[in-house]
Amino acid sequence: DTGVSQDPRHKITKRGQNVTFRCDPISEHNRLYWYRQTLGQGPEFLTYFQNEAQLEKSRLLSNRFSAERPKGSFSTLEIQRTEQGDSAMYLCASSPQGNRNTIYFGEGSWLTVV
Amino acid sequence: AQSVTQLDSQVPVFEEAPVELRCNYSSSVSVYLFWYVQYPNQGLQLLLKYLSGSTLVKSINGFEAEFNKSQTSFHLRKPSVHISDTAEYFCAVSRRGLQGAQKLVFGQGTRLTINP
């Protein structure tokens, strides 16, 4: 069990550029979540996958954000036309079928938009 | 909808002193309750959780929290802290009984600083 892995850990990008983050959940975890955490705040829910199906999206997820989990394993979160307000840490988490109350978080991907 | 209020943004204590981090929640439905810890430059780690049963739950590193339904609180306590407990602590809730997404609603966090 190697834990939830996120890549890259840090990304600095210019406003208007696109960025993509990858998350590899714990093996055989069928539930995958994305959260966003800004400085001084707790994480906020963005979206949820069960296997490859994206079942829920927060209103925080504007149309510049898209998330996929094509084969029910790893997931990507893409932000198009980045804005300074997108600067945050993007956290991925996963949980196993049968124990959905135990959610394991990755170390996060820090995004700085300059 | 659920909301979580962590009453203290920062708590400085001396090593080996007791500590209490306060958490209150608001919800029109029954909830599960969680405490997560975030060490510098790291992700969140589950510290302890209340799902059902005994209202006092304990972690392996000496923390405990008690669910108080009448006061809608889930305060975190440790009788004697160590330097290594320095971290940000987040209280979170999620709705009970739903299938599918187990969305966590977090408080704003409490930064615990242990001074020697």
PDB file of N, CA and C in Angstrom, chain B residues 52-98:
ATOM      1  N   SER B  52     -20.480   5.751  15.291  1.00  0.00           N
ATOM      2  CA  SER B  52     -21.588   5.320  16.133  1.00  0.00           C
ATOM      3  C   SER B  52     -21.004   4.712  17.404  1.00  0.00           C
ATOM      4  N   GLY B  53     -21.874   4.333  18.342  1.00  0.00           N
ATOM      5  CA  GLY B  53     -21.398   3.661  19.543  1.00  0.00           C
ATOM      6  C   GLY B  53     -20.888   4.630  20.577  1.00  0.00           C
ATOM      7  N   SER B  54     -19.817   4.262  21.268  1.00  0.00           N
ATOM      8  CA  SER B  54     -19.261   5.090  22.335  1.00  0.00           C
ATOM      9  C   SER B  54     -18.954   6.494  21.826  1.00  0.00           C
ATOM     10  N   THR B  55     -19.360   7.479  22.582  1.00  0.00           N
ATOM     11  CA  THR B  55     -19.161   8.864  22.131  1.00  0.00           C
ATOM     12  C   THR B  55     -17.723   9.334  22.337  1.00  0.00           C
ATOM     13  N   LEU B  56     -16.921   8.560  23.057  1.00  0.00           N
ATOM     14  CA  LEU B  56     -15.514   8.893  23.258  1.00  0.00           C
ATOM     15  C   LEU B  56     -14.675   8.018  22.334  1.00  0.00           C
ATOM     16  N   VAL B  57     -13.934   8.657  21.457  1.00  0.00           N
ATOM     17  CA  VAL B  57     -13.085   7.919  20.526  1.00  0.00           C
ATOM     18  C   VAL B  57     -11.645   8.336  20.742  1.00  0.00           C
ATOM     19  N   LYS B  58     -10.734   7.381  20.488  1.00  0.00           N
ATOM     20  CA  LYS B  58      -9.327   7.629  20.781  1.00  0.00           C
ATOM     21  C   LYS B  58      -8.449   7.285  19.589  1.00  0.00           C
ATOM     22  N   SER B  59      -7.318   8.003  19.487  1.00  0.00           N
ATOM     23  CA  SER B  59      -6.341   7.699  18.452  1.00  0.00           C
ATOM     24  C   SER B  59      -5.183   6.933  19.076  1.00  0.00           C
ATOM     25  N   ILE B  60      -4.317   6.429  18.214  1.00  0.00           N
ATOM     26  CA  ILE B  60      -3.204   5.624  18.715  1.00  0.00           C
ATOM     27  C   ILE B  60      -2.112   6.483  19.342  1.00  0.00           C
ATOM     28  N   ASN B  61      -2.117   7.789  19.087  1.00  0.00           N
ATOM     29  CA  ASN B  61      -1.050   8.637  19.617  1.00  0.00           C
ATOM     30  C   ASN B  61      -1.525   9.531  20.758  1.00  0.00           C
ATOM     31  N   GLY B  62      -2.564   9.100  21.461  1.00  0.00           N
ATOM     32  CA  GLY B  62      -2.932   9.761  22.705  1.00  0.00           C
ATOM     33  C   GLY B  62      -4.012  10.821  22.613  1.00  0.00           C
ATOM     34  N   PHE B  63      -4.484  11.146  21.405  1.00  0.00           N
ATOM     35  CA  PHE B  63      -5.583  12.100  21.274  1.00  0.00           C
ATOM     36  C   PHE B  63      -6.918  11.388  21.512  1.00  0.00           C
ATOM     37  N   GLU B  64      -7.895  12.139  21.967  1.00  0.00           N
ATOM     38  CA  GLU B  64      -9.247  11.619  22.100  1.00  0.00           C
ATOM     39  C   GLU B  64     -10.231  12.749  21.808  1.00  0.00           C
ATOM     40  N   ALA B  65     -11.417  12.356  21.398  1.00  0.00           N
ATOM     41  CA  ALA B  65     -12.468  13.338  21.129  1.00  0.00           C
ATOM     42  C   ALA B  65     -13.789  12.762  21.605  1.00  0.00           C
ATOM     43  N   GLU B  66     -14.656  13.637  22.048  1.00  0.00           N
ATOM     44  CA  GLU B  66     -15.951  13.200  22.548  1.00  0.00           C
ATOM     45  C   GLU B  66     -17.068  13.886  21.792  1.00  0.00           C
ATOM     46  N   PHE B  67     -17.964  13.067  21.263  1.00  0.00           N
ATOM     47  CA  PHE B  67     -19.138  13.567  20.561  1.00  0.00           C
ATOM     48  C   PHE B  67     -20.180  13.962  21.587  1.00  0.00           C
ATOM     49  N   ASN B  68     -20.617  15.225  21.525  1.00  0.00           N
ATOM     50  CA  ASN B  68     -21.655  15.712  22.407  1.00  0.00           C
ATOM     51  C   ASN B  68     -22.804  16.211  21.535  1.00  0.00           C
ATOM     52  N   LYS B  69     -23.836  15.377  21.443  1.00  0.00           N
ATOM     53  CA  LYS B  69     -24.929  15.687  20.514  1.00  0.00           C
ATOM     54  C   LYS B  69     -25.709  16.930  20.948  1.00  0.00           C
ATOM     55  N   SER B  70     -25.925  17.075  22.249  1.00  0.00           N
ATOM     56  CA  SER B  70     -26.724  18.211  22.721  1.00  0.00           C
ATOM     57  C   SER B  70     -26.013  19.538  22.479  1.00  0.00           C
ATOM     58  N   GLN B  71     -24.689  19.513  22.537  1.00  0.00           N
ATOM     59  CA  GLN B  71     -23.925  20.737  22.311  1.00  0.00           C
ATOM     60  C   GLN B  71     -23.354  20.811  20.899  1.00  0.00           C
ATOM     61  N   THR B  72     -23.683  19.827  20.098  1.00  0.00           N
ATOM     62  CA  THR B  72     -23.173  19.721  18.709  1.00  0.00           C
ATOM     63  C   THR B  72     -21.679  20.017  18.675  1.00  0.00           C
ATOM     64  N   SER B  73     -20.935  19.307  19.514  1.00  0.00           N
ATOM     65  CA  SER B  73     -19.496  19.530  19.587  1.00  0.00           C
ATOM     66  C   SER B  73     -18.741  18.224  19.439  1.00  0.00           C
ATOM     67  N   PHE B  74     -17.477  18.359  19.074  1.00  0.00           N
ATOM     68  CA  PHE B  74     -16.592  17.196  18.923  1.00  0.00           C
ATOM     69  C   PHE B  74     -15.178  17.693  19.212  1.00  0.00           C
ATOM     70  N   HIS B  75     -14.948  18.080  20.451  1.00  0.00           N
ATOM     71  CA  HIS B  75     -13.664  18.661  20.846  1.00  0.00           C
ATOM     72  C   HIS B  75     -12.572  17.604  20.920  1.00  0.00           C
ATOM     73  N   LEU B  76     -11.382  17.999  20.546  1.00  0.00           N
ATOM     74  CA  LEU B  76     -10.213  17.115  20.540  1.00  0.00           C
ATOM     75  C   LEU B  76      -9.329  17.456  21.736  1.00  0.00           C
ATOM     76  N   ARG B  77      -8.865  16.421  22.437  1.00  0.00           N
ATOM     77  CA  ARG B  77      -8.064  16.649  23.638  1.00  0.00           C
ATOM     78  C   ARG B  77      -6.859  15.730  23.659  1.00  0.00           C
ATOM     79  N   LYS B  78      -5.811  16.211  24.340  1.00  0.00           N
ATOM     80  CA  LYS B  78      -4.666  15.362  24.635  1.00  0.00           C
ATOM     81  C   LYS B  78      -4.120  15.792  25.993  1.00  0.00           C
ATOM     82  N   PRO B  79      -3.900  14.863  26.898  1.00  0.00           N
ATOM     83  CA  PRO B  79      -3.495  15.245  28.252  1.00  0.00           C
ATOM     84  C   PRO B  79      -2.067  15.788  28.356  1.00  0.00           C
ATOM     85  N   SER B  80      -1.204  15.406  27.407  1.00  0.00           N
ATOM     86  CA  SER B  80       0.187  15.837  27.468  1.00  0.00           C
ATOM     87  C   SER B  80       0.737  15.857  26.046  1.00  0.00           C
ATOM     88  N   VAL B  81       1.032  17.046  25.537  1.00  0.00           N
ATOM     89  CA  VAL B  81       1.450  17.154  24.127  1.00  0.00           C
ATOM     90  C   VAL B  81       2.959  17.064  23.998  1.00  0.00           C
ATOM     91  N   HIS B  82       3.356  16.714  22.768  1.00  0.00           N
ATOM     92  CA  HIS B  82       4.769  16.583  22.435  1.00  0.00           C
ATOM     93  C   HIS B  82       5.075  17.513  21.277  1.00  0.00           C
ATOM     94  N   ILE B  83       6.346  17.873  21.166  1.00  0.00           N
ATOM     95  CA  ILE B  83       6.774  18.746  20.066  1.00  0.00           C
ATOM     96  C   ILE B  83       6.273  18.235  18.725  1.00  0.00           C
ATOM     97  N   SER B  84       6.271  16.931  18.553  1.00  0.00           N
ATOM     98  CA  SER B  84       5.874  16.330  17.278  1.00  0.00           C
ATOM     99  C   SER B  84       4.388  16.497  16.970  1.00  0.00           C
ATOM    100  N   ASP B  85       3.612  16.982  17.926  1.00  0.00           N
ATOM    101  CA  ASP B  85       2.177  17.221  17.690  1.00  0.00           C
ATOM    102  C   ASP B  85       1.930  18.552  16.980  1.00  0.00           C
ATOM    103  N   THR B  86       2.980  19.325  16.787  1.00  0.00           N
ATOM    104  CA  THR B  86       2.838  20.597  16.080  1.00  0.00           C
ATOM    105  C   THR B  86       2.318  20.343  14.671  1.00  0.00           C
ATOM    106  N   ALA B  87       1.157  20.891  14.348  1.00  0.00           N
ATOM    107  CA  ALA B  87       0.499  20.636  13.065  1.00  0.00           C
ATOM    108  C   ALA B  87      -0.773  21.461  12.985  1.00  0.00           C
ATOM    109  N   GLU B  88      -1.443  21.352  11.852  1.00  0.00           N
ATOM    110  CA  GLU B  88      -2.769  21.943  11.683  1.00  0.00           C
ATOM    111  C   GLU B  88      -3.785  20.826  11.853  1.00  0.00           C
ATOM    112  N   TYR B  89      -4.825  21.108  12.605  1.00  0.00           N
ATOM    113  CA  TYR B  89      -5.843  20.102  12.900  1.00  0.00           C
ATOM    114  C   TYR B  89      -7.177  20.565  12.329  1.00  0.00           C
ATOM    115  N   PHE B  90      -7.828  19.665  11.599  1.00  0.00           N
ATOM    116  CA  PHE B  90      -9.098  19.990  10.954  1.00  0.00           C
ATOM    117  C   PHE B  90     -10.194  19.069  11.472  1.00  0.00           C
ATOM    118  N   CYS B  91     -11.292  19.683  11.858  1.00  0.00           N
ATOM    119  CA  CYS B  91     -12.491  18.958  12.209  1.00  0.00           C
ATOM    120  C   CYS B  91     -13.369  18.878  10.965  1.00  0.00           C
ATOM    121  N   ALA B  92     -14.044  17.749  10.765  1.00  0.00           N
ATOM    122  CA  ALA B  92     -14.874  17.586   9.570  1.00  0.00           C
ATOM    123  C   ALA B  92     -16.105  16.762   9.894  1.00  0.00           C
ATOM    124  N   VAL B  93     -17.158  16.974   9.116  1.00  0.00           N
ATOM    125  CA  VAL B  93     -18.388  16.189   9.252  1.00  0.00           C
ATOM    126  C   VAL B  93     -18.816  15.695   7.885  1.00  0.00           C
ATOM    127  N   SER B  94     -19.608  14.636   7.885  1.00  0.00           N
ATOM    128  CA  SER B  94     -20.276  14.198   6.661  1.00  0.00           C
ATOM    129  C   SER B  94     -21.630  13.636   7.047  1.00  0.00           C
ATOM    130  N   ARG B  95     -22.544  13.645   6.098  1.00  0.00           N
ATOM    131  CA  ARG B  95     -23.900  13.174   6.370  1.00  0.00           C
ATOM    132  C   ARG B  95     -23.907  11.680   6.595  1.00  0.00           C
ATOM    133  N   ARG B  96     -24.719  11.256   7.556  1.00  0.00           N
ATOM    134  CA  ARG B  96     -24.861   9.838   7.819  1.00  0.00           C
ATOM    135  C   ARG B  96     -25.778   9.183   6.799  1.00  0.00           C
ATOM    136  N   GLY B  97     -25.453   7.938   6.492  1.00  0.00           N
ATOM    137  CA  GLY B  97     -26.422   7.087   5.827  1.00  0.00           C
ATOM    138  C   GLY B  97     -26.533   7.218   4.341  1.00  0.00           C
ATOM    139  N   LEU B  98     -25.762   8.111   3.723  1.00  0.00           N
ATOM    140  CA  LEU B  98     -25.863   8.239   2.276  1.00  0.00           C
ATOM    141  C   LEU B  98     -25.018   7.182   1.594  1.00  0.00           C
TER     142      LEU B  98
END
